[in-house]
Coordinates of C-alpha atoms in Angstrom, one line a residue:
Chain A
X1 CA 0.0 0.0 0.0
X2 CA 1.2 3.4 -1.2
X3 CA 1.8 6.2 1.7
X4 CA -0.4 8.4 -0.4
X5 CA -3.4 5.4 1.2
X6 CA -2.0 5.9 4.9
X7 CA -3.3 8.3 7.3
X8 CA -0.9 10.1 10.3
X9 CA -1.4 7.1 12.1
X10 CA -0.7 4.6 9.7
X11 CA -4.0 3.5 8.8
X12 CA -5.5 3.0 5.5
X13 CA -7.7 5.6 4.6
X14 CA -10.1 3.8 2.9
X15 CA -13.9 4.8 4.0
X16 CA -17.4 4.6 3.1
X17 CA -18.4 8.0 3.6
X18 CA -16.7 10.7 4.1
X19 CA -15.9 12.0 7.7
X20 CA -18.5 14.8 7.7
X21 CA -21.3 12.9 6.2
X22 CA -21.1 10.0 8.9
X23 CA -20.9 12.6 11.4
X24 CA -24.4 14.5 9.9
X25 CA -25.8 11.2 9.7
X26 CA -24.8 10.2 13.2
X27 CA -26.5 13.0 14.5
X28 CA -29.4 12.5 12.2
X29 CA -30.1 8.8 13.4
X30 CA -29.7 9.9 17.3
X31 CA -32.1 12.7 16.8
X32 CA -34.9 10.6 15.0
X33 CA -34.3 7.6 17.2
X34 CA -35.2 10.0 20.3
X35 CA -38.4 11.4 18.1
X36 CA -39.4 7.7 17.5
X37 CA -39.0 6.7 21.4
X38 CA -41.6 10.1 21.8
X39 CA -44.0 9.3 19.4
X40 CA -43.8 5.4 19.6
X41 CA -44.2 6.1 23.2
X42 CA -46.4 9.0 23.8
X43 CA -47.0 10.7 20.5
X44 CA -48.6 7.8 19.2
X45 CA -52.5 7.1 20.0
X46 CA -53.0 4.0 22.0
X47 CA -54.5 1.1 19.6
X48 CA -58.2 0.3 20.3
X49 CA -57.9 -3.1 20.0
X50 CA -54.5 -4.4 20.7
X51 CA -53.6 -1.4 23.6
X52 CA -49.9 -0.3 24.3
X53 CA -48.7 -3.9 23.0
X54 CA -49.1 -2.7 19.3
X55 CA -46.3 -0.2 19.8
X56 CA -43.7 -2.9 19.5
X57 CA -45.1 -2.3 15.9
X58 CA -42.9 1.0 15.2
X59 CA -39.6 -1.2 16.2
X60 CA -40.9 -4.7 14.8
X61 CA -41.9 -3.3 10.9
X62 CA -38.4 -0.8 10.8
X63 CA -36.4 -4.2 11.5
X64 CA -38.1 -6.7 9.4
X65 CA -37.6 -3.7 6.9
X66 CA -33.9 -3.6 7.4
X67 CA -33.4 -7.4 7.2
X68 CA -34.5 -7.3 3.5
X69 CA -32.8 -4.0 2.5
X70 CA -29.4 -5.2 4.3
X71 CA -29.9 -8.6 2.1
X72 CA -31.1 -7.3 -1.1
X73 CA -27.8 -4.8 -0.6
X74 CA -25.5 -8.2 0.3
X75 CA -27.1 -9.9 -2.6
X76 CA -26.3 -6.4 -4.9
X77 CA -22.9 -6.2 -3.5
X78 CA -22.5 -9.7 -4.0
X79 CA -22.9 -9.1 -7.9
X80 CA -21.3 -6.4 -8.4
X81 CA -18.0 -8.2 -6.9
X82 CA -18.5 -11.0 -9.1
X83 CA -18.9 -9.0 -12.6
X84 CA -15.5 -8.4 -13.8
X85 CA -15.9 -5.0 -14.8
X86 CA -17.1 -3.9 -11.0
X87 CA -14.5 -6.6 -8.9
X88 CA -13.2 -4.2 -6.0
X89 CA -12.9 -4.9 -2.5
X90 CA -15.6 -2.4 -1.6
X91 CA -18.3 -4.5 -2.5
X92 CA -17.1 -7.9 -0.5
X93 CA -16.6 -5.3 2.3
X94 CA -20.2 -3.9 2.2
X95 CA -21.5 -7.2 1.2
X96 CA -20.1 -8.7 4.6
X97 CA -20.9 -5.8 6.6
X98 CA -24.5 -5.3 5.5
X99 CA -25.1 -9.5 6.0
X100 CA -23.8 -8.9 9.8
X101 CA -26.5 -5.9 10.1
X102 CA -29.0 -7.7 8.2
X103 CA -28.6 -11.1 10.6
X104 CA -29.3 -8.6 13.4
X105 CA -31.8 -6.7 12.7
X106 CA -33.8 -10.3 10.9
X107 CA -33.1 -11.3 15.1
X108 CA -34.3 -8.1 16.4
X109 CA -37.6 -8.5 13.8
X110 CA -38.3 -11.8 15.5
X111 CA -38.0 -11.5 18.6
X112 CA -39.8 -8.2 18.6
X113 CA -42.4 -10.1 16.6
X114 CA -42.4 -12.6 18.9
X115 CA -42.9 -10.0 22.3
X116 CA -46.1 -8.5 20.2
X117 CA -47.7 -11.9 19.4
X118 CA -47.7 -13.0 23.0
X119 CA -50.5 -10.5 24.2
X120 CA -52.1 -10.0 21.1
X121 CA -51.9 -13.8 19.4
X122 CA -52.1 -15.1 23.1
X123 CA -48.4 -17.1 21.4
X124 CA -45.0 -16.6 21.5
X125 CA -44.5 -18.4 18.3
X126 CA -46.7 -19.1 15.3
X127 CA -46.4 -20.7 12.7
X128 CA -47.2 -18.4 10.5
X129 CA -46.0 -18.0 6.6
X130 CA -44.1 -14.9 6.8
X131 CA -42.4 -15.8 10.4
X132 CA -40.8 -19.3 9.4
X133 CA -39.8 -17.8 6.4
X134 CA -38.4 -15.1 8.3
X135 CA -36.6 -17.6 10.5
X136 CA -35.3 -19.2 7.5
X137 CA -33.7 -16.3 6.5
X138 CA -32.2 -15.4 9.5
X139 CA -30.2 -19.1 9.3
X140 CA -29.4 -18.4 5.5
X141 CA -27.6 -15.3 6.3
X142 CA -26.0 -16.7 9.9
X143 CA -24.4 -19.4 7.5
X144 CA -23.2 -16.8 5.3
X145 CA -22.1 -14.8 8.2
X146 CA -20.0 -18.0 9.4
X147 CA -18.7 -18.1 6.2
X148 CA -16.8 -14.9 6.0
X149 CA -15.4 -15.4 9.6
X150 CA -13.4 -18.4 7.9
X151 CA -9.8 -16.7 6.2
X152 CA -8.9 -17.7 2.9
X153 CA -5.8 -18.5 2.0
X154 CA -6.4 -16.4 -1.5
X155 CA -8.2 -13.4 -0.2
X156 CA -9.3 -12.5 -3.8
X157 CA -10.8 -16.4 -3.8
X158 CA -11.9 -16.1 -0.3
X159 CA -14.2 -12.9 -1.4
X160 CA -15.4 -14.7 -4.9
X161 CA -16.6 -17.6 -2.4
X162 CA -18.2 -15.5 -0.3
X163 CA -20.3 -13.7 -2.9
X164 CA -21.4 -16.6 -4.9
X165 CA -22.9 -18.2 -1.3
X166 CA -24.6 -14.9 -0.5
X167 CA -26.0 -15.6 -4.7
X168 CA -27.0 -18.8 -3.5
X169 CA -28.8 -18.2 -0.6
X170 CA -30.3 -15.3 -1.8
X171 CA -31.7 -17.2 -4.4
X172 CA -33.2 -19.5 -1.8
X173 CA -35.2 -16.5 -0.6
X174 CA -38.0 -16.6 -3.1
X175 CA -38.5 -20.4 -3.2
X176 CA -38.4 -20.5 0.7
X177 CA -41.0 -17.5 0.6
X178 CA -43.5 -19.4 -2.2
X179 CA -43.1 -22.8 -0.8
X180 CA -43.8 -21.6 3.0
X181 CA -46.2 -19.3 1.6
X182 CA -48.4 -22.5 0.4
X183 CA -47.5 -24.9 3.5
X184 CA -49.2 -21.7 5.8
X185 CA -51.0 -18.3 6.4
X186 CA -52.7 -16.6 8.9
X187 CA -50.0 -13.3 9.3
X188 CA -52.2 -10.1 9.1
X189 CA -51.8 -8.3 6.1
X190 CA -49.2 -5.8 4.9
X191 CA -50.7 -2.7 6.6
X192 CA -48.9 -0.1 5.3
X193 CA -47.6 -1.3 1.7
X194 CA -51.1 -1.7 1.1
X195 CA -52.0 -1.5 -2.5
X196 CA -55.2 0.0 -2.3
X197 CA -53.4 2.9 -0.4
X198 CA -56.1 3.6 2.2
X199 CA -55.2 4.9 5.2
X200 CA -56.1 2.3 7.4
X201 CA -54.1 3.0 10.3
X202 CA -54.2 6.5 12.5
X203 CA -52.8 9.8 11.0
X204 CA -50.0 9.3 13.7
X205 CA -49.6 6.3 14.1
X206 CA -48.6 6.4 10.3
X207 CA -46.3 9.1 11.1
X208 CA -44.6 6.9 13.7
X209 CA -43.9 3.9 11.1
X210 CA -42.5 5.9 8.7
X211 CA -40.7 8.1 11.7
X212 CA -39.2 4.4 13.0
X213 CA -38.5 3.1 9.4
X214 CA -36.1 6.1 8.0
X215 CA -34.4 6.8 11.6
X216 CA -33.9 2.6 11.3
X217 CA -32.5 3.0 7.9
X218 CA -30.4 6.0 9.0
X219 CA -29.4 3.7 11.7
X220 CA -28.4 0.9 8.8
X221 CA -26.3 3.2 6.9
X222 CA -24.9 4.6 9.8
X223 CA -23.3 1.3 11.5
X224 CA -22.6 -0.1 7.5
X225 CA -19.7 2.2 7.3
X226 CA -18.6 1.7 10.5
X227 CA -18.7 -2.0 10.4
X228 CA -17.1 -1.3 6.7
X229 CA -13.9 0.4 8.8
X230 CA -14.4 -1.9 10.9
X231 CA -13.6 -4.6 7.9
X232 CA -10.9 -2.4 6.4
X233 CA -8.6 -2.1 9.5
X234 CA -9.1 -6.0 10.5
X235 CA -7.6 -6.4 6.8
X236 CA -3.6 -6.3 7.0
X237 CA -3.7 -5.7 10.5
X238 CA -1.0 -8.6 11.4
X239 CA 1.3 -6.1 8.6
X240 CA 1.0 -3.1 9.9
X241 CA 1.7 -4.8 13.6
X242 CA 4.8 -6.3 12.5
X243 CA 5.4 -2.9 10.9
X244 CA 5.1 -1.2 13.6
X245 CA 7.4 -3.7 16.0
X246 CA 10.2 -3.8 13.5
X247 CA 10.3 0.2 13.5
X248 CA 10.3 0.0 17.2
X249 CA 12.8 -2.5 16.8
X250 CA 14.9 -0.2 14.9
X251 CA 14.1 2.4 16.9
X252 CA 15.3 1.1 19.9
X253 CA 18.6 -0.8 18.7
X254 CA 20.1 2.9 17.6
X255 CA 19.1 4.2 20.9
X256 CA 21.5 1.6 22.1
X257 CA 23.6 2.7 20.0
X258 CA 23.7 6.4 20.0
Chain B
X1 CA -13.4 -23.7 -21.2
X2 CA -13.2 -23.7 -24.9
X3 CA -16.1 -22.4 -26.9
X4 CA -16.5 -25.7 -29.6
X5 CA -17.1 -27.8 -25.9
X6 CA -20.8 -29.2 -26.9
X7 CA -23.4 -30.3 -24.6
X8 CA -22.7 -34.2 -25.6
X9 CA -19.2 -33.9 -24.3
X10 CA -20.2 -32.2 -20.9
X11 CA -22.0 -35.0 -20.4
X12 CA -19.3 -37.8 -21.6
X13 CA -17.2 -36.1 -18.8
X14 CA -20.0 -35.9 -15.9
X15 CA -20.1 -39.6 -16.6
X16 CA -16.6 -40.0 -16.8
X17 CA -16.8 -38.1 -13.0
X18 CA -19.3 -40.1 -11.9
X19 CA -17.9 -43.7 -12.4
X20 CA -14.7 -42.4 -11.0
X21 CA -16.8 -41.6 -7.8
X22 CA -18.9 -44.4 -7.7
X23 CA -16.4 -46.7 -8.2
X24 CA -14.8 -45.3 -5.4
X25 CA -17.5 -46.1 -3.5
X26 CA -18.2 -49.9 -4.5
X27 CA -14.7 -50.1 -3.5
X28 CA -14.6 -48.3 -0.1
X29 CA -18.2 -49.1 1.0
X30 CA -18.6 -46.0 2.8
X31 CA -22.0 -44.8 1.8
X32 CA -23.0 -48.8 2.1
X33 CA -21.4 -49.6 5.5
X34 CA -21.6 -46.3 7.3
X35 CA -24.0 -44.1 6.4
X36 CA -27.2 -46.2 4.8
X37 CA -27.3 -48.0 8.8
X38 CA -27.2 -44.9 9.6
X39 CA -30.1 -43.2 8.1
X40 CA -31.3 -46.7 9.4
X41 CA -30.8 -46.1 13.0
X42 CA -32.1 -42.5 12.8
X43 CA -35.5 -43.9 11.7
X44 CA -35.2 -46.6 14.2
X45 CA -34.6 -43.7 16.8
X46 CA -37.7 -42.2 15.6
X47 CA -40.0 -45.0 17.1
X48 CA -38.1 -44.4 20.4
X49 CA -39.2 -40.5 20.4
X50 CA -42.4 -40.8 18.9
X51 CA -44.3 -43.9 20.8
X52 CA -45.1 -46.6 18.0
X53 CA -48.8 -47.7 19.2
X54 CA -50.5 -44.2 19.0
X55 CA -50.1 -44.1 15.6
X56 CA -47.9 -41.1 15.6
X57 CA -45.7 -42.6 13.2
X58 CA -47.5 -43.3 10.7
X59 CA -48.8 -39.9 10.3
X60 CA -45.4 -38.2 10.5
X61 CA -43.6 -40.7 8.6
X62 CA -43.2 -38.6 5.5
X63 CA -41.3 -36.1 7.4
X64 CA -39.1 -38.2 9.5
X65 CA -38.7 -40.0 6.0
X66 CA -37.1 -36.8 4.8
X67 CA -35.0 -35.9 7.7
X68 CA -33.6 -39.1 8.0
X69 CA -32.5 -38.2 4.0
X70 CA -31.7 -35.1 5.0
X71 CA -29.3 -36.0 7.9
X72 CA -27.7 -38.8 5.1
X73 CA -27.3 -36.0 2.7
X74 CA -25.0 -34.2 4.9
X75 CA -23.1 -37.1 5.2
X76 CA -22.8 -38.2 1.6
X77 CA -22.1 -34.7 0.8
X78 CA -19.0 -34.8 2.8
X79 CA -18.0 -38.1 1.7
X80 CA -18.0 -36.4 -2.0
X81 CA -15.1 -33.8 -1.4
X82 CA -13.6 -36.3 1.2
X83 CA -12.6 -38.4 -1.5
X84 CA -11.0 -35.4 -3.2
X85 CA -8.4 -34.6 -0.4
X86 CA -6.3 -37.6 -0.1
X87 CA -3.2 -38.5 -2.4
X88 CA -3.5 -35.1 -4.2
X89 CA -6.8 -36.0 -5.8
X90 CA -8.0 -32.8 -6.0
X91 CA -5.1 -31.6 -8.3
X92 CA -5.2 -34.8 -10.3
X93 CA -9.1 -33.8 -10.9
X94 CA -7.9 -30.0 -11.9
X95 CA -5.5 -31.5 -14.4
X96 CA -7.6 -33.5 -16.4
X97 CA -8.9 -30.2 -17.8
X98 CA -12.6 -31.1 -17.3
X99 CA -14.8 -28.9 -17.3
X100 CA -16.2 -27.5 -14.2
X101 CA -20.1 -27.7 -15.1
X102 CA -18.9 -31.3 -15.7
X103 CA -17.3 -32.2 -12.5
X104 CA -20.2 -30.7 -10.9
X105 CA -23.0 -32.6 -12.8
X106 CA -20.8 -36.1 -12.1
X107 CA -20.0 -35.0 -8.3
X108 CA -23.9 -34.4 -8.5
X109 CA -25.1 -37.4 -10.2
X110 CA -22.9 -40.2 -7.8
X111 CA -24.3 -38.2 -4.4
X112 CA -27.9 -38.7 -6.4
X113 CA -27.4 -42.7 -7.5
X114 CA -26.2 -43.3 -4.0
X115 CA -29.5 -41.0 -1.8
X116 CA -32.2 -42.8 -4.3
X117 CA -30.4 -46.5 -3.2
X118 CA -30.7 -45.2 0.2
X119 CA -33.8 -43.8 -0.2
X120 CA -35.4 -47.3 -1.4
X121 CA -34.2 -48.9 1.6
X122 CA -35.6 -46.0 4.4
X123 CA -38.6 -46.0 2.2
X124 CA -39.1 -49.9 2.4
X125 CA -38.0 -49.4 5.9
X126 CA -40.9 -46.8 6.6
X127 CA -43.3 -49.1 5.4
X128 CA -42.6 -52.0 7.4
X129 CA -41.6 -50.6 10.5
X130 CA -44.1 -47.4 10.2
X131 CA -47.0 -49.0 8.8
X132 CA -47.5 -46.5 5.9
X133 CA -49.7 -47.0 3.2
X134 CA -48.8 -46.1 -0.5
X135 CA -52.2 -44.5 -2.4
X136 CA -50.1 -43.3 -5.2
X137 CA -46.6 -45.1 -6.3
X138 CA -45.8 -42.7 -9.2
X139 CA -46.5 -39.4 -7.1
X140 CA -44.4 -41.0 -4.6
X141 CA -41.4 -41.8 -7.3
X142 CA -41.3 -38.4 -8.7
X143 CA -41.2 -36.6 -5.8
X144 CA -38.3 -38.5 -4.7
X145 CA -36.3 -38.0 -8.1
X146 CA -37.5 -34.3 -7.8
X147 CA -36.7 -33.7 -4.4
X148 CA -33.1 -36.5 -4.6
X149 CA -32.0 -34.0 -7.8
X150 CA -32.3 -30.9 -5.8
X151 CA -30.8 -32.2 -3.1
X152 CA -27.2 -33.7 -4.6
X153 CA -26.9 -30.4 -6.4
X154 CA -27.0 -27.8 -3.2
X155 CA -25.1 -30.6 -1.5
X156 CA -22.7 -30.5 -4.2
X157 CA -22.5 -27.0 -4.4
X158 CA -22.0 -26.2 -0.5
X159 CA -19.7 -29.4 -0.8
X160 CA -17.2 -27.7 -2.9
X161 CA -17.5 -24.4 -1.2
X162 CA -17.1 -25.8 2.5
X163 CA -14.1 -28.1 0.7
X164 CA -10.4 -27.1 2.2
X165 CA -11.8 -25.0 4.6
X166 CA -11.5 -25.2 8.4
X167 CA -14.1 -25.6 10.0
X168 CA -15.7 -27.4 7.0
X169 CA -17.9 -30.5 9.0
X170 CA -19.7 -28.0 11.4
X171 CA -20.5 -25.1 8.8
X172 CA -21.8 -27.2 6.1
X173 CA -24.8 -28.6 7.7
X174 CA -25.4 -24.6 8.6
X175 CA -24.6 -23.8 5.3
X176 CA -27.0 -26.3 3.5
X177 CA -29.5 -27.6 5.9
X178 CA -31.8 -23.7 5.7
X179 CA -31.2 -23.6 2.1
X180 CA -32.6 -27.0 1.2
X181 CA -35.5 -26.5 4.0
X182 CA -38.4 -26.1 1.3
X183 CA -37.1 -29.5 -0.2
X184 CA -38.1 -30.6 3.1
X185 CA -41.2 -28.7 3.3
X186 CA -42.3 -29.7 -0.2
X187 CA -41.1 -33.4 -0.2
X188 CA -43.0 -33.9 3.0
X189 CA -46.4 -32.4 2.0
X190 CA -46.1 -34.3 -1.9
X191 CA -45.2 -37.3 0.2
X192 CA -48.5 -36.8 2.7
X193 CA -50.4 -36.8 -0.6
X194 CA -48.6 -40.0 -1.9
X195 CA -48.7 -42.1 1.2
X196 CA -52.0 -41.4 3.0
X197 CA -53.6 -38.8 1.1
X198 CA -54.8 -38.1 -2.7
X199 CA -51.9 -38.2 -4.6
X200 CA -53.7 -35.7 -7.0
X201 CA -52.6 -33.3 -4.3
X202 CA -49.8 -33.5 -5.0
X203 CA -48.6 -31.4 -8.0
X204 CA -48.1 -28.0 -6.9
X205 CA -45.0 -29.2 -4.2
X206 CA -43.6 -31.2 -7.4
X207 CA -43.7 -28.5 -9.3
X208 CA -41.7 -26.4 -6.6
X209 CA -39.6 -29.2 -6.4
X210 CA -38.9 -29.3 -10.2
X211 CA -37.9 -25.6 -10.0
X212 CA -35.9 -25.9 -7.4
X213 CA -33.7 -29.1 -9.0
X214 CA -33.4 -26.8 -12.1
X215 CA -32.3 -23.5 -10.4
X216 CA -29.7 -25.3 -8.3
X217 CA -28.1 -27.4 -11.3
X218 CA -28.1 -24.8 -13.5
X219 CA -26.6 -22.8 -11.0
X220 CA -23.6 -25.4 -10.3
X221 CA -23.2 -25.9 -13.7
X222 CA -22.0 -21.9 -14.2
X223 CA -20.9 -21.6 -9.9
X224 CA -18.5 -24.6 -9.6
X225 CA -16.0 -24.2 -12.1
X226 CA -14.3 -20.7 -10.2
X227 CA -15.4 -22.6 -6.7
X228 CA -13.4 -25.3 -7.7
X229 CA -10.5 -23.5 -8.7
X230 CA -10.7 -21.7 -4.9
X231 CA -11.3 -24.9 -3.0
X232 CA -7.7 -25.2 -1.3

């Protein structure tokens, strides 16, 4: 690596976004987080059939959200890595990062899911079409996620393995969708995506889904590029270390000297 | 990969791929001696869980049925790219300048004679010790081809990717057992139709069986070749 790609510290400079761009969207995400926890909270009207319970709504619908956005973007990455003309190490990096985030928030989706059904389903668990599919997905991408934490010996190998598996399983998604879709269903429907576009849900309580979804999506993009930095500074990390110990090395034995 | 390669000689050489594997296995018995009694056992163990004079098993059958493939898929799959890493096999394979989509389609093909022989011998086991009716034979036959094609070709596909890594014996069964979940799903339900049901019922989970064989050959075919050349 040139010196020109070092910072003062000896770090590759390599980001996602640029510095003050992370640091607007930081504060972005912190502020609309806060808003949500006001309206989800208080802002919001209580629901007339479900009560406080259906507020787990403006955190459950944001994360089942994410999942698919942080796959569709591993799946996209994935692609883009594996067509010649795009190959760069950006898009195995955001591919990897935006799996770990998407494995979370699919988590954070269920179990969220799974604290609303219990009052209002009278379940923990159901099985239900679109929650063993979602479950399904979750182990998909936790395989894929195992995946990367395996080194290559090749890392240019290592990274063409890892996008064809996130191919593969992405693939899966439809079939494991259609065929669970069939087996099961009793999920209410999509609310909000609705395509008759009434407003079937509360002014506010509207205003709260949408408030949760972008500050969750400001929230995504947010910890991508830090898990993407994160990614870049685990990469040659033994070098620079060894680097660093020789100069010290060096450093030390003329001290001697002198 | 030369351009004038036709579709007859892709097959010559999957062929040529298989019989080297299979031949492998009449030889080292491994599939025969190790894992058919164990698929065996498993539905053996079944009984234990399930108690045998409710009739409980007979109603589940179809899905222990498929586990018990399941479980001897993971197996078999290993066995595949087992045989690869001893006395430089792997390399030997890489020089013979076969084509990947080749390799893959024989690799498949030997992992999907040796499932249907041990599927014969669950399925004739699950009928004698299960008590399981069989309404409709040729439902029952397809779905297993269907379901046995899709199978050896995501085993054969997470085989190779799993191959020469650490690790390999605990992350393939994480690897492959969510993907190949609606084989389950839809081998089960065709099977429920076959068995004790109206086979008529049938078609729709063949038919997302059939899509799902096709999807996963075609993508091995194009996949293994670069996989292959990776696999350390």
């Amino acid at each position: 690596m040139s010196e020109a790609e070092r910072d003062d510290a000896g770090l590759p400079r390599d980001e996602l976004l640029a510095p003050m761009l992370r640091r607007v969207i930081g504060v972005v995400t912190i502020v609309s987080l806060v808003a949500l926890v006001l309206f989800g909270l208080w802002g919001a009207p209580t629901d007339e059939v479900q009560g406080d319970a259906q507020r787990v709504m403006y955190l459950h619908v944001p994360s089942a959200w994410l999942a698919y956005l942080a796959f569709f973007v591993t799946a996209a990455a994935s692609a883009l890595f594996l067509w010649r003309r795009t190959r760069a190490e950006v898009w195995d990096r955001l591919a990897g990062a935006s799996a770990e985030l998407g494995v979370m928030f699919t988590g954070l989706a269920l179990v969220l899911g799974s604290i609303w059904g219990r009052p209002v389903w009278g379940v923990w668990w159901a099985w239900d079409a679109r929650l063993v599919s979602t479950a399904l997905l979750f182990f998909l991408f936790l395989g894929y996620c195992a995946l990367r934490r395996i080194p290559a010996a090749d890392p240019v190998g290592g990274a063409k393995r890892n996008a064809i598996a996130a191919l593969i399983a992405f693939v899966d998604v439809p079939i494991v969708h259609f065929s669970v879709e069939w087996w099961r269903t009793l999920h209410q429907q999509a609310t909000v995506f609705n395509p008759q576009l009434n407003p079937q849900i509360h002014g506010v309580m509207g205003l709260t889904l949408w408030l949760g979804t972008i500050a969750f999506t400001l929230l995504y993009v947010y910890l991508l590029d830090r898990r993407y930095r994160l990614a870049v500074l685990e990469d040659g990390r033994a070098d620079r270390e060894l680097e660093r110990a020789i100069a010290e090395r060096i450093s030390t034995s003329r001290g001697v000297v002198a | 990969m030369t351009g004038e390669r036709t579709e007859v000689s892709i097959w010559r050489e999957a062929a040529l791929v298989a019989g080297k594997d299979l031949r492998i296995e009449a030889r080292a018995r491994v599939a025969l001696g190790q894992i058919l009694p164990f698929g065996l056992i498993v539905i053996l163990l079944f009984a234990f869980a399930l108690d045998p004079d409710r009739g409980v098993l007979t109603r589940v059958a179809p899905g222990l049925f498929w586990i018990a493939v399941l479980l001897a898929t993971l197996l078999a799959v290993g066995r595949a790219f087992a045989i690869e890493t001893h006395h430089g096999a792997r390399d030997g394979l890489r020089m013979t300048g076969l084509d990947g989509g080749a390799i893959f389609l024989g690799k498949a093909t030997a992992i999907a004679v040796q499932l249907a022989a041990l599927e014969v011998v669950l399925g004739v086991g699950v009928i004698v010790l299960y008590g399981v009716d069989v309404n409709g034979i040729g439902v029952v036959v397809l779905t297993a081809v269907a379901a046995t094609v899709g199978l050896a070709a995501t085993g054969t596909l997470y085989g190779v990717l799993a191959a020469g890594l650490r690790l390999r014996e605990t992350l393939l069964p994480l690897l492959l057992l969510p993907v190949i979940a609606p084989v389950m799903l839809g081998a089960t339900r065709a099977f429920e139709d076959g068995l004790g049901g109206v086979p008529g019922d049938a078609w729709p989970w063949l038919g997302i069986l059939t899509v799902f064989a096709v999807i996963y050959t075609t993508i091995g075919v194009m996949a293994f070749g670069a996989l292959w050349e990776e696999a350390a």
